[in-house]
Amino acid sequence: MEEANHNRCENCIIRQFNSLRAMSKAELKKVSDSKITKKVKKGEALFEEGDKLDGVFCVREGISKLSKLSANGKDQIVKLASKGEVMGQRSVIAEEYTNLSAVAVSDMEVCFIPKDSIVHTLSRNPDYAIEILRHMAHDLKEADDVIVNMSQKTVKQRIAEAFLYLKNNYGEDDQGFLVLTLSREDIANVVGTATESAIRIISEFKKKGMIRTSGKKIGVLNEKLLQDLIEGF
Amino acid sequence: MEEANHNRCENCIIRQFNSLRAMSKAELKKVSDSKITKKVKKGEALFEEGDKLDGVFCVREGISKLSKLSANGKDQIVKLASKGEVMGQRSVIAEEYTNLSAVAVSDMEVCFIPKDSIVHTLSRNPDYAIEILRHMAHDLKEADDVIVNMSQKTVKQRIAEAFLYLKNNYGEDDQGFLVLTLSREDIANVVGTATESAIRIISEFKKKGMIRTSGKKIGVLNEKLLQDLIEGF
DNA sequence: TTGAAAAGATGACAATTATCATGTATTATT
DNA sequence: AATAATACATGATAATTGTCATCTTTTCAA
C-alpha cells in the first residue's frame, strides 16, 4: 500500500494554488511518480535564458527571480515567483527555448515535473488547459501593467511601488522589515534603473521617513507617503 | 443548401492565422452563425478599458491599437493587432473586465464572435485550448521583451526599433513609405515618451539620413544606421 | 474657401537619470 | 583574525528626457 506522505503531489497543499489542481487523481499520481524534489540555495540558478526545458518547476518554498539579460549587459527582473507558482510553463507549452533565467533569491525547495505528464494532461483534460489559460491570461494582464509602469512612471515611483508590492505579497517580519530581502542591485533590476540610482532613492526615502533600513533589510514606515508619491503628489 | 460565400468562417482565410483553425467544422459553423461582421472607421473604438466584453474581435482588415491609460493621463500602446489577430480573448477567458482599449488606427473590418461559442469550444476541444495557449504564451514572451526594451533602451533606440518593426510587419508602399502610418502622438505612445520628444528624434533621424518623411508618412532610408543605433553603436 | 482646430515642429529650460570616481561597510574565504 | 571580494553609499558631472511656450503646417467641417 502507498504511504500518504507529504512528498506526494496528491497531498501537497501548494497544488491548490496553481493549475495542477485541475488534474484528476490519476494524472496527479503520474506527475507525482515522475517529479523530482530539489533544494536550491540562494543565488543558484534553476535555469538560464536560452535553455531548453524538459519540464516545469513548482515552487514549494522560497522565491525566485525571473530575469532577462538586455543588450547592454543589465539584467531586467520581469517577475518574482513564490510558493505555488509554476515556472517554465510557457516554454514547455510553446515548445520554445526559455526567454528567461530563474535564480533563487532565497533558499528554495522546488519540484521538477517532467514535461511529458504536463503535455499529456494538456491534450486530454480541457479543465487543466483552461486553468493554465486563466493563469496565463492573468500574467499577461500583469505584464501589460508592468509595461505601462515602466514607461509612464518615474524611477522613484517604481521603487515606491516595489516596496509596497513586497510588503503586500511577502509580508513583514516581527520587527517590521520586509520578509523578502533583495540586494540593492536586484531592486534596481526590478524597476529597471542603475544600481546607484536605486541606492540614492533609498537614501532619500530614508531621510524622508518613508522607510528605514538595517543592512540590506528594508522596513516600510509610512505607507501613505509612498502611496502619495506613486500617485504623483 | 448553404451558399459558400466569403462571409462564412469556414471559408475565411484569416482563420488560418489564429486559434480558430483548431475548431471542428461543426464548431466553426456555430461561430459563423453567431458572428457579426462590422466595419470600423479609423479613430473609432472597438472597446474601452474597463468594458465587459461578451465576445472577441477577429481582425479581417486594418489595424487596431491596444492601449492602456496611465495615471498621468497618457495612453500607452501595448500592442498593435492586425489581420488574423483575435482581440479580447484574455478578458473573455479570464472572465474579467478588459484592461485595454482598442481603437482603429486604419479603417477596419472585424468579426465579433459572441463568447458563448468560444467558451463552449474551449471546454470541449483540447486542441482549441492548446492553440490559444500557444498564442498566449507567445504574447507573454513578447510582453517580456517589451518590458526589457522599455526599461533598458533609450527613447531613440525604441523609436528606431519601432520603425523597423513597422517596416517588417506591415511593409512599405510603392514609394517606400511605411504602410502603417501612425501619428507622432501614437508613435510616442508606442515607445512611451512625450510627443515632443518623439518629434524631435524623428527630425534628428531625418537629418542623419536614416529616414525620410512626407507629411505623416515615414520611409526607412538606411536600415543599417537604425540597426546600429538599436544595438548601441 | 475659409476659418477653426488639430497636428507637427522647434527653442529654452528644468527635471530626471546615468555614469564615473572614490570611499566605507559587509561578507566571505583562507 | 586578516584579507580579499563584494555590496553599499555618495559626490560630481554629463546625458537624456520632459515641460512649457510659441510658431507653422495640415486637416477638416461649416
Short mmCIF file of C-alpha atoms (C1' of nucleotides) in Angstrom, two decimals:
data_model
loop_
_atom_site.label_atom_id
_atom_site.label_comp_id
_atom_site.label_asym_id
_atom_site.label_seq_id
_atom_site.Cartn_x
_atom_site.Cartn_y
_atom_site.Cartn_z
CA MET A 1 0.00 0.00 0.00
CA GLU A 2 1.14 3.53 -0.75
CA GLU A 3 2.20 5.72 2.08
CA ALA A 4 0.38 9.04 2.42
CA ASN A 5 3.42 11.24 2.79
CA HIS A 6 3.81 14.90 2.13
CA ASN A 7 6.06 14.40 -0.81
CA ARG A 8 3.16 13.12 -2.85
CA CYS A 9 1.57 15.77 -5.06
CA GLU A 10 -1.84 14.39 -4.09
CA ASN A 11 -1.22 15.61 -0.57
CA CYS A 12 0.64 18.79 -1.44
CA ILE A 13 -1.18 21.93 -0.37
CA ILE A 14 0.80 24.05 -2.80
CA ARG A 15 -1.04 22.44 -5.65
CA GLN A 16 -4.25 24.18 -4.61
CA PHE A 17 -2.75 27.48 -5.71
CA ASN A 18 -1.80 26.54 -9.23
CA SER A 19 -3.06 24.84 -12.34
CA LEU A 20 -2.25 21.36 -11.03
CA ARG A 21 -5.45 21.47 -9.04
CA ALA A 22 -7.41 20.80 -12.22
CA MET A 23 -5.71 17.42 -12.62
CA SER A 24 -7.50 14.19 -11.93
CA LYS A 25 -6.24 11.79 -9.27
CA ALA A 26 -4.71 9.51 -11.85
CA GLU A 27 -2.97 12.38 -13.61
CA LEU A 28 -1.67 13.69 -10.35
CA LYS A 29 -0.34 10.30 -9.43
CA LYS A 30 1.58 10.18 -12.66
CA VAL A 31 3.02 13.62 -12.03
CA SER A 32 3.95 12.65 -8.53
CA ASP A 33 5.72 9.50 -9.65
CA SER A 34 7.82 11.36 -12.18
CA LYS A 35 8.62 14.51 -10.24
CA ILE A 36 11.89 15.26 -8.51
CA THR A 37 12.12 17.46 -5.43
CA LYS A 38 15.19 19.69 -5.28
CA LYS A 39 16.69 22.12 -2.86
CA VAL A 40 18.17 25.23 -4.42
CA LYS A 41 20.41 27.58 -2.48
CA LYS A 42 20.09 31.35 -2.64
CA GLY A 43 21.97 32.60 -5.67
CA GLU A 44 21.81 29.32 -7.57
CA ALA A 45 20.15 29.16 -10.97
CA LEU A 46 17.22 26.87 -11.77
CA PHE A 47 17.61 27.53 -15.45
CA GLU A 48 19.22 30.05 -17.76
CA GLU A 49 17.91 32.12 -20.65
CA GLY A 50 18.10 30.02 -23.79
CA ASP A 51 17.87 26.66 -22.02
CA LYS A 52 15.56 24.05 -23.39
CA LEU A 53 13.35 23.00 -20.52
CA ASP A 54 12.11 19.45 -20.35
CA GLY A 55 9.79 20.22 -17.53
CA VAL A 56 8.38 22.82 -15.21
CA PHE A 57 9.32 23.87 -11.71
CA CYS A 58 6.71 24.11 -8.99
CA VAL A 59 7.81 26.30 -6.09
CA ARG A 60 7.24 24.75 -2.66
CA GLU A 61 9.33 27.15 -0.64
CA GLY A 62 11.37 30.30 -1.22
CA ILE A 63 11.41 32.85 -4.01
CA SER A 64 12.99 33.01 -7.44
CA LYS A 65 13.63 35.94 -9.73
CA LEU A 66 12.85 35.55 -13.42
CA SER A 67 15.07 37.83 -15.43
CA LYS A 68 16.25 38.60 -18.91
CA LEU A 69 19.62 39.92 -19.94
CA SER A 70 19.45 43.09 -22.01
CA ALA A 71 21.81 44.04 -24.81
CA ASN A 72 23.72 46.44 -22.58
CA GLY A 73 24.54 43.71 -20.11
CA LYS A 74 21.97 44.53 -17.45
CA ASP A 75 19.54 42.05 -16.03
CA GLN A 76 15.90 43.01 -16.04
CA ILE A 77 13.82 41.17 -13.45
CA VAL A 78 10.47 40.52 -15.08
CA LYS A 79 8.74 38.61 -12.30
CA LEU A 80 9.24 37.12 -8.85
CA ALA A 81 7.87 33.60 -8.37
CA SER A 82 6.96 32.26 -4.95
CA LYS A 83 5.13 29.41 -3.24
CA GLY A 84 2.65 27.72 -5.52
CA GLU A 85 3.83 29.28 -8.74
CA VAL A 86 4.89 27.17 -11.68
CA MET A 87 7.90 28.32 -13.68
CA GLY A 88 8.77 27.34 -17.21
CA GLN A 89 5.21 26.56 -18.31
CA ARG A 90 5.44 28.97 -21.18
CA SER A 91 8.47 27.41 -22.81
CA VAL A 92 7.17 23.90 -22.32
CA ILE A 93 3.80 24.74 -23.85
CA ALA A 94 5.13 26.83 -26.71
CA GLU A 95 7.93 24.30 -27.24
CA GLU A 96 10.47 27.09 -27.36
CA TYR A 97 13.71 27.81 -25.61
CA THR A 98 13.06 29.77 -22.46
CA ASN A 99 13.43 33.53 -22.72
CA LEU A 100 14.14 34.00 -19.02
CA SER A 101 16.63 32.95 -16.38
CA ALA A 102 15.47 31.77 -12.98
CA VAL A 103 17.72 32.37 -9.97
CA ALA A 104 16.83 31.78 -6.33
CA VAL A 105 16.76 34.95 -4.23
CA SER A 106 16.23 32.90 -1.09
CA ASP A 107 16.81 29.24 -0.29
CA MET A 108 14.23 27.25 -2.18
CA GLU A 109 12.55 23.91 -2.42
CA VAL A 110 11.08 23.15 -5.81
CA CYS A 111 9.57 20.18 -7.59
CA PHE A 112 10.70 19.49 -11.11
CA ILE A 113 7.91 17.97 -13.17
CA PRO A 114 9.00 16.41 -16.49
CA LYS A 115 7.08 17.84 -19.40
CA ASP A 116 5.59 14.54 -20.55
CA SER A 117 2.99 14.42 -17.84
CA ILE A 118 2.19 18.08 -18.38
CA VAL A 119 1.80 17.82 -22.14
CA HIS A 120 -0.12 14.59 -21.87
CA THR A 121 -2.66 16.01 -19.46
CA LEU A 122 -2.92 19.17 -21.52
CA SER A 123 -4.20 17.34 -24.58
CA ARG A 124 -6.72 15.26 -22.65
CA ASN A 125 -8.06 17.36 -19.84
CA PRO A 126 -9.68 20.59 -21.05
CA ASP A 127 -10.15 21.77 -17.46
CA TYR A 128 -6.43 21.67 -16.96
CA ALA A 129 -5.81 23.60 -20.16
CA ILE A 130 -8.37 26.21 -19.15
CA GLU A 131 -6.79 26.50 -15.74
CA ILE A 132 -3.39 27.23 -17.26
CA LEU A 133 -5.04 29.57 -19.71
CA ARG A 134 -6.55 31.55 -16.86
CA HIS A 135 -3.20 31.83 -15.13
CA MET A 136 -1.51 32.90 -18.31
CA ALA A 137 -4.24 35.45 -19.05
CA HIS A 138 -3.61 36.86 -15.61
CA ASP A 139 0.16 37.00 -16.16
CA LEU A 140 -0.39 38.75 -19.45
CA LYS A 141 -2.55 41.39 -17.84
CA GLU A 142 0.09 41.92 -15.18
CA ALA A 143 2.73 42.22 -17.88
CA ASP A 144 0.69 44.98 -19.51
CA ASP A 145 0.62 46.83 -16.22
CA VAL A 146 4.37 46.49 -15.87
CA ILE A 147 4.85 47.91 -19.36
CA VAL A 148 2.73 50.93 -18.51
CA ASN A 149 4.51 51.44 -15.20
CA MET A 150 7.92 51.18 -16.80
CA SER A 151 7.17 53.72 -19.45
CA GLN A 152 4.99 56.18 -17.59
CA LYS A 153 6.27 56.28 -14.03
CA THR A 154 9.47 57.75 -12.66
CA VAL A 155 12.14 55.58 -11.06
CA LYS A 156 11.14 56.98 -7.67
CA GLN A 157 7.54 55.92 -8.18
CA ARG A 158 8.56 52.48 -9.38
CA ILE A 159 10.75 51.91 -6.33
CA ALA A 160 7.97 53.05 -4.01
CA GLU A 161 5.64 50.64 -5.78
CA ALA A 162 8.14 47.83 -5.46
CA PHE A 163 8.34 48.26 -1.69
CA LEU A 164 4.58 48.22 -1.29
CA TYR A 165 4.40 45.21 -3.58
CA LEU A 166 6.98 43.35 -1.50
CA LYS A 167 5.14 44.25 1.68
CA ASN A 168 1.74 43.18 0.40
CA ASN A 169 2.92 39.98 -1.24
CA TYR A 170 5.57 38.64 1.08
CA GLY A 171 4.84 40.44 4.32
CA GLU A 172 6.97 41.76 7.16
CA ASP A 173 8.94 40.03 9.92
CA ASP A 174 8.33 40.66 13.62
CA GLN A 175 10.49 43.78 13.52
CA GLY A 176 8.59 45.24 10.60
CA PHE A 177 11.18 44.54 7.93
CA LEU A 178 10.20 43.14 4.55
CA VAL A 179 10.48 39.37 4.60
CA LEU A 180 11.85 39.25 1.08
CA THR A 181 15.23 40.92 1.23
CA LEU A 182 16.63 41.91 -2.13
CA SER A 183 20.05 43.37 -2.80
CA ARG A 184 20.14 46.97 -4.00
CA GLU A 185 21.18 45.64 -7.36
CA ASP A 186 18.14 43.35 -7.54
CA ILE A 187 15.88 46.24 -6.59
CA ALA A 188 17.44 48.27 -9.38
CA ASN A 189 16.89 45.40 -11.78
CA VAL A 190 13.24 45.07 -10.81
CA VAL A 191 12.48 48.71 -11.53
CA GLY A 192 14.90 48.99 -14.43
CA THR A 193 17.39 51.56 -13.29
CA ALA A 194 21.07 51.88 -12.39
CA THR A 195 22.10 50.42 -9.03
CA GLU A 196 23.43 53.81 -7.89
CA SER A 197 20.12 55.48 -8.70
CA ALA A 198 18.25 52.89 -6.67
CA ILE A 199 20.62 53.37 -3.72
CA ARG A 200 20.26 57.12 -3.90
CA ILE A 201 16.49 56.94 -3.91
CA ILE A 202 16.50 54.51 -0.99
CA SER A 203 18.63 57.01 0.96
CA GLU A 204 16.19 59.76 0.09
CA PHE A 205 13.18 57.67 1.22
CA LYS A 206 15.02 57.01 4.47
CA LYS A 207 15.67 60.73 5.04
CA LYS A 208 12.03 61.48 4.43
CA GLY A 209 10.93 58.88 6.95
CA MET A 210 9.17 56.69 4.41
CA ILE A 211 11.29 53.64 5.13
CA ARG A 212 14.05 52.51 7.44
CA THR A 213 16.90 50.13 6.78
CA SER A 214 19.16 47.77 8.65
CA GLY A 215 21.82 46.38 6.39
CA LYS A 216 20.04 45.04 3.36
CA LYS A 217 16.75 44.89 5.18
CA ILE A 218 14.09 47.45 4.44
CA GLY A 219 11.09 48.38 6.56
CA VAL A 220 8.14 50.43 5.37
CA LEU A 221 7.50 53.22 7.89
CA ASN A 222 4.96 55.43 6.15
CA GLU A 223 2.84 53.66 3.60
CA LYS A 224 0.76 56.76 2.87
CA LEU A 225 3.78 58.83 1.85
CA LEU A 226 4.84 56.07 -0.52
CA GLN A 227 1.32 55.79 -1.89
CA ASP A 228 1.10 59.56 -2.45
CA LEU A 229 4.38 59.52 -4.30
CA ILE A 230 3.17 56.70 -6.55
CA GLU A 231 0.05 58.66 -7.38
CA GLY A 232 2.06 61.73 -8.23
CA PHE A 233 1.65 64.12 -5.28
CA MET B 1 -28.39 24.30 -49.41
CA GLU B 2 -25.93 26.71 -47.86
CA GLU B 3 -24.15 29.16 -50.04
CA ALA B 4 -20.34 29.05 -49.94
CA ASN B 5 -19.76 32.76 -49.51
CA HIS B 6 -16.77 34.53 -48.11
CA ASN B 7 -18.60 35.72 -45.08
CA ARG B 8 -18.66 32.21 -43.67
CA CYS B 9 -15.87 31.49 -41.20
CA GLU B 10 -15.43 28.09 -42.82
CA ASN B 11 -14.22 29.86 -45.95
CA CYS B 12 -12.34 32.67 -44.25
CA ILE B 13 -8.61 32.59 -44.89
CA ILE B 14 -7.92 34.77 -41.87
CA ARG B 15 -8.86 31.88 -39.64
CA GLN B 16 -5.75 30.00 -40.68
CA PHE B 17 -3.65 32.52 -38.79
CA ASN B 18 -5.33 32.27 -35.43
CA SER B 19 -6.65 29.83 -32.89
CA LEU B 20 -9.92 29.34 -34.75
CA ARG B 21 -8.13 26.93 -37.05
CA ALA B 22 -8.25 24.30 -34.32
CA MET B 23 -12.04 24.31 -34.38
CA SER B 24 -14.01 21.48 -35.90
CA LYS B 25 -16.37 22.10 -38.80
CA ALA B 26 -19.38 21.98 -36.54
CA GLU B 27 -17.85 24.39 -34.07
CA LEU B 28 -16.88 26.74 -36.84
CA LYS B 29 -20.38 26.65 -38.24
CA LYS B 30 -21.74 27.68 -34.88
CA VAL B 31 -19.25 30.54 -34.66
CA SER B 32 -20.13 31.64 -38.16
CA ASP B 33 -23.84 31.64 -37.45
CA SER B 34 -23.45 33.80 -34.38
CA LYS B 35 -20.77 36.21 -35.57
CA ILE B 36 -21.37 39.75 -36.70
CA THR B 37 -19.15 41.48 -39.24
CA LYS B 38 -18.55 45.16 -38.59
CA LYS B 39 -16.78 48.00 -40.31
CA VAL B 40 -14.87 50.32 -38.00
CA LYS B 41 -13.57 53.68 -39.17
CA LYS B 42 -10.13 54.97 -38.34
CA GLY B 43 -10.20 56.56 -34.92
CA GLU B 44 -13.27 54.68 -33.72
CA ALA B 45 -13.08 52.47 -30.65
CA LEU B 46 -13.88 48.75 -30.66
CA PHE B 47 -13.93 48.68 -26.89
CA GLU B 48 -12.70 50.73 -23.96
CA GLU B 49 -10.64 49.90 -20.91
CA GLY B 50 -12.96 48.56 -18.23
CA ASP B 51 -15.61 47.29 -20.63
CA LYS B 52 -17.05 43.87 -20.08
CA LEU B 53 -16.64 42.02 -23.35
CA ASP B 54 -19.21 39.44 -24.37
CA GLY B 55 -17.13 38.25 -27.21
CA VAL B 56 -13.92 38.55 -29.13
CA PHE B 57 -12.98 40.51 -32.23
CA CYS B 58 -11.26 38.82 -35.13
CA VAL B 59 -9.47 41.28 -37.40
CA ARG B 60 -10.17 40.78 -41.11
CA GLU B 61 -8.74 44.03 -42.37
CA GLY B 62 -6.94 47.06 -40.95
CA ILE B 63 -5.04 47.64 -37.74
CA SER B 64 -6.02 48.44 -34.18
CA LYS B 65 -4.00 49.82 -31.30
CA LEU B 66 -4.43 48.26 -27.88
CA SER B 67 -3.66 50.81 -25.22
CA LYS B 68 -3.94 51.49 -21.53
CA LEU B 69 -4.40 54.85 -19.87
CA SER B 70 -1.77 55.62 -17.25
CA ALA B 71 -2.34 57.57 -14.05
CA ASN B 72 -0.79 60.72 -15.54
CA GLY B 73 -3.28 60.76 -18.37
CA LYS B 74 -1.09 59.36 -21.10
CA ASP B 75 -2.01 56.43 -23.27
CA GLN B 76 0.48 53.61 -23.52
CA ILE B 77 0.10 51.50 -26.63
CA VAL B 78 0.82 47.93 -25.59
CA LYS B 79 0.24 46.13 -28.86
CA LEU B 80 -0.87 46.59 -32.45
CA ALA B 81 -3.31 43.99 -33.76
CA SER B 82 -3.68 43.27 -37.47
CA LYS B 83 -5.17 40.79 -39.90
CA GLY B 84 -5.83 37.43 -38.29
CA GLU B 85 -5.38 38.51 -34.72
CA VAL B 86 -8.07 37.99 -32.14
CA MET B 87 -8.65 40.75 -29.61
CA GLY B 88 -10.32 40.44 -26.26
CA GLN B 89 -9.56 36.74 -25.76
CA ARG B 90 -7.87 37.40 -22.46
CA SER B 91 -10.81 39.13 -20.83
CA VAL B 92 -13.27 36.58 -22.14
CA ILE B 93 -11.21 33.66 -20.87
CA ALA B 94 -10.30 35.18 -17.53
CA GLU B 95 -13.86 36.48 -17.20
CA GLU B 96 -12.56 39.88 -16.24
CA TYR B 97 -13.17 43.41 -17.40
CA THR B 98 -10.74 44.26 -20.15
CA ASN B 99 -7.62 46.13 -19.15
CA LEU B 100 -7.06 47.67 -22.57
CA SER B 101 -8.80 49.94 -25.05
CA ALA B 102 -8.90 49.05 -28.73
CA VAL B 103 -9.01 51.87 -31.27
CA ALA B 104 -8.71 51.53 -35.04
CA VAL B 105 -5.60 53.20 -36.49
CA SER B 106 -6.81 52.49 -40.01
CA ASP B 107 -10.21 51.61 -41.42
CA MET B 108 -11.04 48.12 -40.27
CA GLU B 109 -13.27 45.18 -40.88
CA VAL B 110 -13.71 42.89 -37.89
CA CYS B 111 -15.87 39.96 -36.91
CA PHE B 112 -17.41 39.99 -33.49
CA ILE B 113 -17.76 36.47 -32.11
CA PRO B 114 -20.02 36.13 -29.04
CA LYS B 115 -18.25 34.48 -26.17
CA ASP B 116 -20.64 31.55 -25.86
CA SER B 117 -19.26 29.72 -28.83
CA ILE B 118 -15.71 30.45 -27.69
CA VAL B 119 -16.22 29.28 -24.13
CA HIS B 120 -18.19 26.27 -25.24
CA THR B 121 -15.50 25.09 -27.62
CA LEU B 122 -12.82 25.79 -25.04
CA SER B 123 -14.23 23.30 -22.58
CA ARG B 124 -14.71 20.55 -25.14
CA ASN B 125 -11.91 20.80 -27.65
CA PRO B 126 -8.48 20.49 -26.04
CA ASP B 127 -6.79 21.28 -29.36
CA TYR B 128 -8.50 24.63 -29.42
CA ALA B 129 -7.46 25.37 -25.85
CA ILE B 130 -3.88 24.41 -26.62
CA GLU B 131 -3.90 26.59 -29.70
CA ILE B 132 -4.98 29.61 -27.67
CA LEU B 133 -2.46 28.67 -25.03
CA ARG B 134 0.31 28.73 -27.60
CA HIS B 135 -0.73 32.15 -28.82
CA MET B 136 -0.91 33.49 -25.33
CA ALA B 137 2.46 32.01 -24.43
CA HIS B 138 3.85 33.82 -27.43
CA ASP B 139 2.21 37.12 -26.43
CA LEU B 140 3.60 36.74 -22.94
CA LYS B 141 7.10 36.26 -24.27
CA GLU B 142 6.71 39.33 -26.43
CA ALA B 143 5.46 41.28 -23.44
CA ASP B 144 8.63 40.33 -21.56
CA ASP B 145 10.69 41.67 -24.42
CA VAL B 146 8.75 44.92 -24.38
CA ILE B 147 9.37 45.27 -20.65
CA VAL B 148 13.10 44.83 -21.14
CA ASN B 149 13.16 47.27 -24.05
CA MET B 150 11.21 49.86 -22.14
CA SER B 151 13.48 49.77 -19.15
CA GLN B 152 16.85 49.23 -20.76
CA LYS B 153 16.78 51.09 -24.04
CA THR B 154 16.82 54.80 -24.72
CA VAL B 155 13.89 56.56 -26.38
CA LYS B 156 15.99 56.92 -29.52
CA GLN B 157 16.62 53.19 -29.67
CA ARG B 158 12.96 52.41 -29.05
CA ILE B 159 11.86 54.68 -31.86
CA ALA B 160 14.39 53.15 -34.23
CA GLU B 161 13.09 49.71 -33.25
CA ALA B 162 9.52 50.81 -33.81
CA PHE B 163 10.27 51.89 -37.38
CA LEU B 164 11.96 48.61 -38.22
CA TYR B 165 9.10 46.75 -36.60
CA LEU B 166 6.56 48.65 -38.68
CA LYS B 167 8.56 48.01 -41.82
CA ASN B 168 8.98 44.29 -41.18
CA ASN B 169 5.43 43.66 -40.06
CA TYR B 170 3.33 45.90 -42.25
CA GLY B 171 5.65 46.64 -45.15
CA GLU B 172 6.20 49.61 -47.42
CA ASP B 173 4.13 51.14 -50.21
CA ASP B 174 5.40 51.58 -53.77
CA GLN B 175 7.18 54.80 -52.82
CA GLY B 176 8.97 53.17 -49.90
CA PHE B 177 6.86 54.67 -47.14
CA LEU B 178 5.66 52.56 -44.23
CA VAL B 179 2.20 51.21 -44.98
CA LEU B 180 1.05 51.71 -41.41
CA THR B 181 1.04 55.44 -40.83
CA LEU B 182 0.86 56.46 -37.19
CA SER B 183 0.53 59.98 -35.86
CA ARG B 184 3.53 61.38 -33.99
CA GLU B 185 1.47 61.06 -30.84
CA ASP B 186 0.81 57.36 -31.47
CA ILE B 187 4.49 56.76 -32.11
CA ALA B 188 5.25 58.48 -28.81
CA ASN B 189 2.66 56.31 -27.09
CA VAL B 190 4.13 53.14 -28.53
CA VAL B 191 7.61 53.86 -27.21
CA GLY B 192 6.41 55.55 -24.04
CA THR B 193 7.70 59.07 -24.38
CA ALA B 194 6.44 62.64 -24.77
CA THR B 195 5.10 63.59 -28.19
CA GLU B 196 7.63 66.43 -28.47
CA SER B 197 10.50 64.05 -27.76
CA ALA B 198 9.30 61.69 -30.47
CA ILE B 199 9.00 64.55 -32.97
CA ARG B 200 12.47 65.78 -32.10
CA ILE B 201 14.01 62.37 -32.58
CA ILE B 202 12.20 61.90 -35.88
CA SER B 203 13.70 65.22 -37.05
CA GLU B 204 17.12 64.04 -35.96
CA PHE B 205 16.78 60.72 -37.80
CA LYS B 206 15.76 62.70 -40.88
CA LYS B 207 18.81 64.95 -40.66
CA LYS B 208 21.06 61.93 -40.35
CA GLY B 209 19.55 60.32 -43.43
CA MET B 210 18.10 57.37 -41.59
CA ILE B 211 14.52 58.09 -42.63
CA ARG B 212 12.57 60.50 -44.78
CA THR B 213 9.10 61.87 -44.26
CA SER B 214 6.23 63.23 -46.26
CA GLY B 215 3.52 64.57 -44.02
CA LYS B 216 2.75 61.83 -41.53
CA LYS B 217 4.33 59.20 -43.74
CA ILE B 218 7.72 57.81 -42.83
CA GLY B 219 10.13 55.95 -45.07
CA VAL B 220 13.14 53.98 -43.85
CA LEU B 221 16.20 55.08 -45.85
CA ASN B 222 19.08 53.43 -44.03
CA GLU B 223 18.17 50.33 -42.14
CA LYS B 224 21.74 49.65 -41.08
CA LEU B 225 22.10 53.00 -39.33
CA LEU B 226 18.90 52.33 -37.42
CA GLN B 227 20.04 48.83 -36.54
CA ASP B 228 23.41 50.11 -35.30
CA LEU B 229 21.68 52.66 -33.13
CA ILE B 230 19.46 49.96 -31.62
CA GLU B 231 22.49 47.86 -30.80
CA GLY B 232 24.20 50.77 -29.14
CA PHE B 233 26.85 51.97 -31.59
"C1'" DT C 1 -12.83 78.55 -49.39
"C1'" DT C 2 -12.03 79.85 -45.35
"C1'" DG C 3 -11.55 79.98 -40.58
"C1'" DA C 4 -11.01 76.93 -36.54
"C1'" DA C 5 -8.97 73.03 -34.67
"C1'" DA C 6 -5.60 69.63 -34.57
"C1'" DA C 7 -1.05 68.03 -35.55
"C1'" DG C 8 3.63 68.91 -36.27
"C1'" DA C 9 7.91 71.40 -35.30
"C1'" DT C 10 11.38 73.73 -32.56
"C1'" DG C 11 13.65 76.58 -28.84
"C1'" DA C 12 14.59 77.28 -23.97
"C1'" DC C 13 14.81 75.38 -19.81
"C1'" DA C 14 14.14 72.19 -15.89
"C1'" DA C 15 13.95 67.70 -14.03
"C1'" DT C 16 15.34 63.11 -14.09
"C1'" DT C 17 18.56 59.63 -14.57
"C1'" DA C 18 23.11 57.53 -15.85
"C1'" DT C 19 27.98 57.32 -15.42
"C1'" DC C 20 32.36 57.64 -13.33
"C1'" DA C 21 35.11 58.13 -9.39
"C1'" DT C 22 36.02 57.13 -4.88
"C1'" DG C 23 35.33 55.82 -0.23
"C1'" DT C 24 33.18 52.93 3.50
"C1'" DA C 25 30.88 48.96 5.26
"C1'" DT C 26 29.80 43.99 4.97
"C1'" DT C 27 30.52 39.50 3.85
"C1'" DA C 28 33.06 35.64 2.60
"C1'" DT C 29 37.36 32.96 2.50
"C1'" DT C 30 41.66 31.29 3.87
"C1'" DA D 1 41.65 37.25 12.58
"C1'" DA D 2 43.37 39.01 8.39
"C1'" DT D 3 42.46 39.91 3.80
"C1'" DA D 4 40.10 39.93 -0.39
"C1'" DA D 5 35.90 40.45 -2.60
"C1'" DT D 6 31.53 42.27 -2.84
"C1'" DA D 7 27.89 45.37 -1.72
"C1'" DC D 8 26.57 49.86 -0.27
"C1'" DA D 9 26.97 54.88 -0.33
"C1'" DT D 10 27.68 59.49 -2.09
"C1'" DG D 11 29.66 63.42 -4.81
"C1'" DA D 12 30.45 65.48 -9.31
"C1'" DT D 13 29.13 65.69 -13.76
"C1'" DA D 14 27.08 64.62 -18.18
"C1'" DA D 15 23.43 62.82 -20.89
"C1'" DT D 16 18.71 62.04 -21.54
"C1'" DT D 17 14.13 63.25 -21.38
"C1'" DG D 18 10.09 66.11 -20.08
"C1'" DT D 19 7.64 70.51 -19.91
"C1'" DC D 20 6.12 74.88 -21.43
"C1'" DA D 21 5.84 78.28 -24.88
"C1'" DT D 22 5.36 79.58 -29.48
"C1'" DC D 23 5.05 79.11 -34.37
"C1'" DT D 24 3.89 76.73 -38.72
"C1'" DT D 25 1.50 73.40 -41.32
"C1'" DT D 26 -2.13 70.37 -42.19
"C1'" DT D 27 -6.77 68.80 -41.75
"C1'" DC D 28 -11.49 69.24 -41.51
"C1'" DA D 29 -16.05 70.95 -41.16
"C1'" DA D 30 -19.21 74.70 -41.98
#
